[in-house]
Amino acid sequence: LNVNVLNVGNSQVGGVGTLTINGGAVTAGTALYVGVNAGSGIMNVADGGSITISSGKNGATFAMSHRGIGGLTDTATLTGSTITVGAKGGVTDYTSIGHSGGIATLNLEAGSTANFNDQLLVGEKGGSNGTIHVHSSTLNMGTTTVLGAAAGATGIICIEDGTAKGADALVIGSKGKGTIEMMGDKAALAANSIELGDTAGSKGTINAQGGTITTDLLTIGTSGTGSVVSAAIIKISEFFLISPS
């Protein structure tokens, strides 16, 4: 299936859209939206299926819960499958899990891989709620990855015996609330820099019950509130800052 823009659950009257891919491949030329306006979206990809969103002249876009109203739920589940948004270099590609209203959940299960180039926002605008579950799978984060971008937004990444890596800058709680939870000895989180609680009023938390955290720079509480509760192994190659402001 090849389309330019793919909407899953785009309705003005509360409809539900479902996309199921079993071993097949879908390519969107510029954008994929799951849950638009008053519609709810459900996407299931399994058995080695793949979704690719190409970089058009304005970059690739993958957004879940792309609406201005709350109370709706959108879910995407990959089982042994792959999603790729854009490509390295060129124009800026963009992924938003929990764009502007409702509850968005992306589940990566059973050896799945998500490749998010450039920008990844989990809980973007006020009132949004975004969660990524990484269960025995790999999340290649955007170069800039932000959890809880705006005031009133909530972003969560849960890593259970999986890996989240690849960000140059990982901000956990920019203006809103961001959380990373880690479970299992194989859980791994890696980014060049990790910042918790960026601006006044924000809150960033890492709750690691196991696994490994690797970074060059860890900053806990820049101008907001940062907290790390960890039973994980933490490897910091350069600097460790607590409330630098």
XYZ file of C-alpha atoms in Angstrom:
245
model
C 0.000 0.000 0.000
C 1.459 3.337 -1.087
C -0.253 6.627 -0.228
C 0.819 10.211 0.305
C -1.039 10.981 3.569
C -2.652 8.202 5.609
C -5.276 8.991 8.285
C -6.376 6.235 10.658
C -9.476 7.419 12.514
C -10.276 10.820 11.011
C -13.831 11.733 11.934
C -15.948 14.700 12.930
C -18.535 12.517 14.658
C -16.611 10.085 16.875
C -15.827 7.255 14.453
C -13.085 4.649 14.878
C -10.545 3.744 12.209
C -8.462 0.550 12.267
C -5.402 -0.372 10.203
C -4.103 -3.949 10.455
C -0.925 -5.074 8.703
C 0.093 -8.747 8.893
C 3.429 -9.190 7.182
C 2.744 -6.480 4.625
C 4.271 -3.077 3.980
C 2.765 0.403 3.995
C 4.559 3.476 2.663
C 3.231 6.976 3.297
C 4.744 9.659 1.111
C 4.693 12.396 3.740
C 2.493 11.704 6.790
C 0.676 9.161 8.966
C -1.909 10.286 11.533
C -3.527 7.942 14.073
C -6.538 9.639 15.706
C -7.600 12.907 14.085
C -10.334 15.390 15.086
C -13.157 13.490 16.837
C -12.054 10.088 15.524
C -10.064 7.393 17.330
C -7.333 5.395 15.623
C -6.127 1.822 16.121
C -3.119 0.459 14.256
C -1.750 -3.093 14.537
C 1.366 -4.257 12.694
C 2.574 -7.846 13.069
C 4.486 -10.744 11.499
C 7.362 -8.699 10.130
C 5.162 -5.941 8.741
C 6.579 -2.495 8.125
C 5.511 1.119 7.941
C 7.695 3.707 6.245
C 6.964 7.427 6.191
C 9.120 9.118 3.607
C 10.653 12.560 3.876
C 8.826 14.867 1.478
C 10.026 18.378 0.820
C 8.807 19.347 4.317
C 9.965 16.164 6.057
C 8.104 13.099 7.300
C 5.354 13.297 9.949
C 3.949 10.624 12.276
C 1.436 11.932 14.817
C -0.929 10.220 17.233
C -3.906 11.990 18.883
C -3.806 14.927 16.482
C -6.782 16.876 17.789
C -7.811 19.694 20.078
C -10.165 17.686 22.308
C -9.488 15.227 25.121
C -11.128 12.018 26.299
C -10.271 9.879 23.260
C -7.783 7.010 23.043
C -5.492 6.075 20.161
C -3.298 2.974 20.069
C -0.583 1.631 17.783
C 0.937 -1.811 18.453
C 3.881 -3.327 16.615
C 4.670 -7.001 17.180
C 7.870 -8.200 15.547
C 7.590 -5.313 13.095
C 9.171 -1.994 12.102
C 8.199 1.657 11.724
C 10.552 4.225 10.177
C 9.870 7.954 10.082
C 12.048 9.884 7.634
C 15.761 9.475 7.114
C 18.975 10.882 8.505
C 20.076 14.179 6.959
C 18.128 16.631 4.822
C 14.842 18.135 5.994
C 13.584 17.719 9.574
C 11.384 14.719 10.299
C 8.854 14.782 13.128
C 7.115 12.268 15.382
C 4.533 13.192 18.032
C 3.052 10.533 20.318
C 0.268 12.463 22.041
C 0.071 15.560 19.890
C -2.727 17.746 21.159
C -5.543 15.891 22.902
C -6.531 12.485 24.191
C -4.369 9.541 25.174
C -1.886 8.096 22.688
C -0.053 4.813 23.247
C 2.617 3.221 21.053
C 3.469 -0.381 21.962
C 6.672 -1.981 20.661
C 6.529 -5.722 21.300
C 8.493 -8.887 20.564
C 11.558 -7.581 18.770
C 9.971 -4.585 17.048
C 11.979 -1.530 16.000
C 10.936 2.118 15.792
C 13.245 4.469 13.895
C 12.358 8.098 14.631
C 14.689 10.535 12.919
C 15.219 14.142 14.024
C 12.421 15.160 16.437
C 10.438 12.919 18.802
C 7.868 14.487 21.142
C 5.988 12.337 23.653
C 3.194 14.465 25.105
C 3.530 17.562 22.951
C 0.853 20.181 23.655
C -1.055 21.095 26.811
C -3.608 18.417 27.728
C -1.887 15.725 25.671
C -0.819 12.363 27.087
C 1.641 10.143 25.248
C 3.233 6.810 26.188
C 5.712 4.534 24.424
C 6.083 0.964 25.746
C 9.341 -0.723 24.691
C 9.042 -4.428 25.526
C 11.946 -6.590 24.322
C 12.226 -4.167 21.403
C 14.284 -1.189 20.213
C 13.336 2.477 20.150
C 15.732 4.595 18.107
C 14.793 8.003 19.466
C 14.887 11.246 17.527
C 18.026 13.376 17.641
C 16.014 15.653 19.937
C 13.578 13.734 22.121
C 11.284 15.524 24.572
C 8.851 14.020 27.084
C 6.212 16.455 28.357
C 6.988 19.295 25.953
C 4.336 21.875 26.912
C 2.853 22.852 30.256
C 0.038 20.399 31.017
C 1.479 17.696 28.747
C 2.549 14.253 29.982
C 5.071 12.013 28.238
C 6.177 8.541 29.341
C 8.591 5.933 27.981
C 8.431 2.498 29.641
C 11.368 0.191 28.885
C 10.972 -3.465 29.837
C 13.984 -5.545 28.794
C 14.238 -3.308 25.714
C 16.420 -0.457 24.480
C 15.809 3.263 23.941
C 18.800 4.982 22.360
C 20.098 7.412 19.777
C 19.108 10.872 21.077
C 21.656 13.648 21.145
C 19.432 15.466 23.646
C 16.831 13.683 25.791
C 14.680 16.097 27.826
C 12.442 14.478 30.426
C 9.998 17.189 31.443
C 10.545 20.308 29.319
C 7.591 22.440 30.412
C 5.314 19.546 31.351
C 5.760 16.174 33.057
C 8.089 13.516 31.698
C 8.846 10.043 33.031
C 11.061 7.129 32.048
C 10.437 3.778 33.695
C 12.888 0.884 33.355
C 12.258 -2.748 34.273
C 14.431 -5.833 33.812
C 18.180 -6.357 33.701
C 18.222 -5.987 29.903
C 16.562 -2.561 29.939
C 18.858 0.074 28.417
C 18.632 3.840 28.009
C 21.326 5.761 26.109
C 21.562 9.411 25.021
C 24.374 11.922 24.658
C 22.713 14.166 27.242
C 19.805 13.554 29.605
C 18.037 16.466 31.304
C 15.267 16.172 33.894
C 13.044 19.154 34.731
C 14.080 21.761 32.188
C 11.996 24.866 32.965
C 10.215 26.218 36.044
C 7.110 24.151 36.785
C 8.292 21.106 34.864
C 8.911 17.676 36.374
C 11.223 14.961 35.089
C 11.588 11.493 36.609
C 13.593 8.353 35.946
C 12.415 5.314 37.887
C 14.757 2.449 37.053
C 14.211 -0.919 38.712
C 17.069 -2.401 36.722
C 19.089 -2.147 33.527
C 21.702 0.365 32.359
C 21.661 4.128 31.725
C 24.484 5.536 29.577
C 25.083 9.235 28.908
C 27.783 11.893 28.606
C 25.853 14.457 30.643
C 23.108 13.918 33.236
C 21.373 17.035 34.585
C 18.802 16.625 37.360
C 16.600 19.690 37.877
C 17.723 22.491 35.566
C 15.032 25.022 36.500
C 12.275 22.539 37.263
C 12.108 19.408 39.429
C 14.211 16.373 38.561
C 14.335 12.989 40.247
C 16.240 9.767 39.619
C 15.329 6.677 41.618
C 17.566 3.961 40.295
C 18.586 0.368 40.821
C 20.164 0.516 37.351
C 23.825 0.852 36.459
C 24.421 4.508 35.509
C 27.418 5.281 33.274
C 28.284 8.996 32.915
C 31.356 9.750 30.808
C 31.672 13.512 31.379
C 29.459 15.540 33.735
C 26.820 14.999 36.417
C 24.899 18.116 37.472
C 22.228 18.539 40.158
C 20.156 21.752 40.070
C 22.794 23.746 38.125
C 20.687 26.939 38.131
